[in-house]
PDB file of C-alpha atoms in Angstrom:
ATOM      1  CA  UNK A  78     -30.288  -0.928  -1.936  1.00 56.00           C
ATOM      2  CA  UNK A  79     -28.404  -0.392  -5.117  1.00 60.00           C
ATOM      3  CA  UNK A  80     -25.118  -0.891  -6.020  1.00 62.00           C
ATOM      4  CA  UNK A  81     -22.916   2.111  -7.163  1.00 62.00           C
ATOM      5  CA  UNK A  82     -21.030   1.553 -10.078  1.00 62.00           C
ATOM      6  CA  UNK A  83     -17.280   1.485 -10.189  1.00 58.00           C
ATOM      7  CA  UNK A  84     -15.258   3.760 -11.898  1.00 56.00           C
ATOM      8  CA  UNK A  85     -13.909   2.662 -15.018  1.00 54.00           C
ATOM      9  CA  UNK A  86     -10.218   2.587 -15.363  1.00 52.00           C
ATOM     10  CA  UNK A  87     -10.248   5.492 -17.438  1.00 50.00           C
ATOM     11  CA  UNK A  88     -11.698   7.234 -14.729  1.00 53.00           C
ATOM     12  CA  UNK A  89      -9.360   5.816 -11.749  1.00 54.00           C
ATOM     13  CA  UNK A  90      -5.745   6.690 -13.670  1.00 52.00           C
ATOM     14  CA  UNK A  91      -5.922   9.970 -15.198  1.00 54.00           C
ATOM     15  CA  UNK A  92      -2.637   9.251 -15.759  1.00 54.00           C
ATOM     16  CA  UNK A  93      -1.033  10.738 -12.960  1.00 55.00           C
ATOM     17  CA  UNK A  94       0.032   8.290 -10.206  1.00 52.00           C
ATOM     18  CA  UNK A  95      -1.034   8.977  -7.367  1.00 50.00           C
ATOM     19  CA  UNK A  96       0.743   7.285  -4.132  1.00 54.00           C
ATOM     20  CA  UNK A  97      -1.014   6.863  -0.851  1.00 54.00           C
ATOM     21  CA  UNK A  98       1.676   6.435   2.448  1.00 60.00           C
ATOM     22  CA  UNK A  99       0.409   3.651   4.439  1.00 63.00           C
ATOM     23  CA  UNK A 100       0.186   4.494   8.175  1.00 74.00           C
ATOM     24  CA  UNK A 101       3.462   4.402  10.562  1.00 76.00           C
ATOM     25  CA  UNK A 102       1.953   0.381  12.266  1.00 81.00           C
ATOM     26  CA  UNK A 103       1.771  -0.536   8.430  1.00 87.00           C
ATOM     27  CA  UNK A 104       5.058   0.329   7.741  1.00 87.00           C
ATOM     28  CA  UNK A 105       6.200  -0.643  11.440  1.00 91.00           C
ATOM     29  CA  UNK A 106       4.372  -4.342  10.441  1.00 91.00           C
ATOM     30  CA  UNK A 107       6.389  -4.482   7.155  1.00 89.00           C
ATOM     31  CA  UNK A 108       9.732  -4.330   8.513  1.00 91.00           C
ATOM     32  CA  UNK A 109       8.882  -6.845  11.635  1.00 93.00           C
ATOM     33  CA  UNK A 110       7.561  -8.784   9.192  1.00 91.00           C
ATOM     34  CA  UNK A 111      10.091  -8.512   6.612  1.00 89.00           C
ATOM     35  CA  UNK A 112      13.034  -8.846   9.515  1.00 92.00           C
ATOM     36  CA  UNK A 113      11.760 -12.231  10.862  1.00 93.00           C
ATOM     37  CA  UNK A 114      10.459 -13.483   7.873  1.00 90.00           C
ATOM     38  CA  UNK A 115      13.568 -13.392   5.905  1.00 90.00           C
ATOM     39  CA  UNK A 116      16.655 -12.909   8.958  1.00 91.00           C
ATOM     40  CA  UNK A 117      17.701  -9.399   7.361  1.00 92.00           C
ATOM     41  CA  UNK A 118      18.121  -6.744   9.728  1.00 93.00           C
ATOM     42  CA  UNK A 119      15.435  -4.494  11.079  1.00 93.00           C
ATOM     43  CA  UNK A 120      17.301  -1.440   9.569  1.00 93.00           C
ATOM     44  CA  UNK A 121      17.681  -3.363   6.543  1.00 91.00           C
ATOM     45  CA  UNK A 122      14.122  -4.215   6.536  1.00 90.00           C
ATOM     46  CA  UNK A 123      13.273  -0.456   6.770  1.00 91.00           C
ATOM     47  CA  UNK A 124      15.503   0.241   4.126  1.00 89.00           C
ATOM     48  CA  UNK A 125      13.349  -1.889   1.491  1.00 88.00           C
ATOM     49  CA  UNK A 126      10.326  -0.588   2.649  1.00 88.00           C
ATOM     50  CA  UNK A 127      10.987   2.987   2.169  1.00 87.00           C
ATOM     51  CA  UNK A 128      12.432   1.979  -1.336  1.00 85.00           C
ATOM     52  CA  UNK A 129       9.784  -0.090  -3.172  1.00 81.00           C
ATOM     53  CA  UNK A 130       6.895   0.881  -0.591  1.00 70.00           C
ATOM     54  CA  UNK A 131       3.610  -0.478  -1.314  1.00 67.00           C
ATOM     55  CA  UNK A 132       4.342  -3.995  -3.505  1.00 75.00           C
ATOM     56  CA  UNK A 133       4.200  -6.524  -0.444  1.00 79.00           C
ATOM     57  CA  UNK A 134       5.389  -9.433  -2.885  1.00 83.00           C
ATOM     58  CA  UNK A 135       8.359  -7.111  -4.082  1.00 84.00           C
ATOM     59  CA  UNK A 136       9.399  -6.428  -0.736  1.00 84.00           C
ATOM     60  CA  UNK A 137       9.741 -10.021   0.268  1.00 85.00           C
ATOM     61  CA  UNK A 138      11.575 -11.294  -3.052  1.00 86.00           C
ATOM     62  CA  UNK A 139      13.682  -8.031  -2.606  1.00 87.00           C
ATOM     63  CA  UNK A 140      14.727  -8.841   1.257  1.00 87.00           C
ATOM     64  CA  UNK A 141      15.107 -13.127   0.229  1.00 87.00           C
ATOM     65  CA  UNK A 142      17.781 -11.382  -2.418  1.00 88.00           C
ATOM     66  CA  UNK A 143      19.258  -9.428   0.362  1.00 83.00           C
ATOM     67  CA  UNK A 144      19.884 -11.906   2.612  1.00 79.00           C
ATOM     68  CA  UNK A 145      21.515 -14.592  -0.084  1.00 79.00           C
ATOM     69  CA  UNK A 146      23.465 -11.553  -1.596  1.00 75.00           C
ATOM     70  CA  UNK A 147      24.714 -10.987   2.342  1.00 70.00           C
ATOM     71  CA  UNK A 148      25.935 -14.954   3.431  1.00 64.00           C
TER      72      UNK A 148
END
């Protein structure tokens, strides 16, 4: 079997961006996650992830900033 080939990046960004909602367990995941990784609350957790969305890493740095900003 061959291989297809990949779009270029050209191709991918026509320079709109486009952004794809992750489903409802995603975003349920994300705030668990975020919650008990970093001891903000679950509402606070939610908060994040409807803000900055789909950047896992900025999520977590955001909620570890949350919760020293909050002692």
């Amino acid at each position: 079997m061959r291989k297809r080939r990949g779009l270029s990046a050209e191709e991918q960004n026509d320079g709109k961006e486009v952004i794809v909602p992750f489903p409802p367990e995603d975003r349920r995941f994300r705030v668990w996650f975020l919650s008990s990784e970093t001891g903000i609350s679950a509402d606070q957790a939610s908060e994040l992830v409807d803000r900055i969305e789909a950047n896992g890493a900025a999520l977590l740095n955001a909620a570890r900033r949350m919760k020293i900003h909050s002692r």
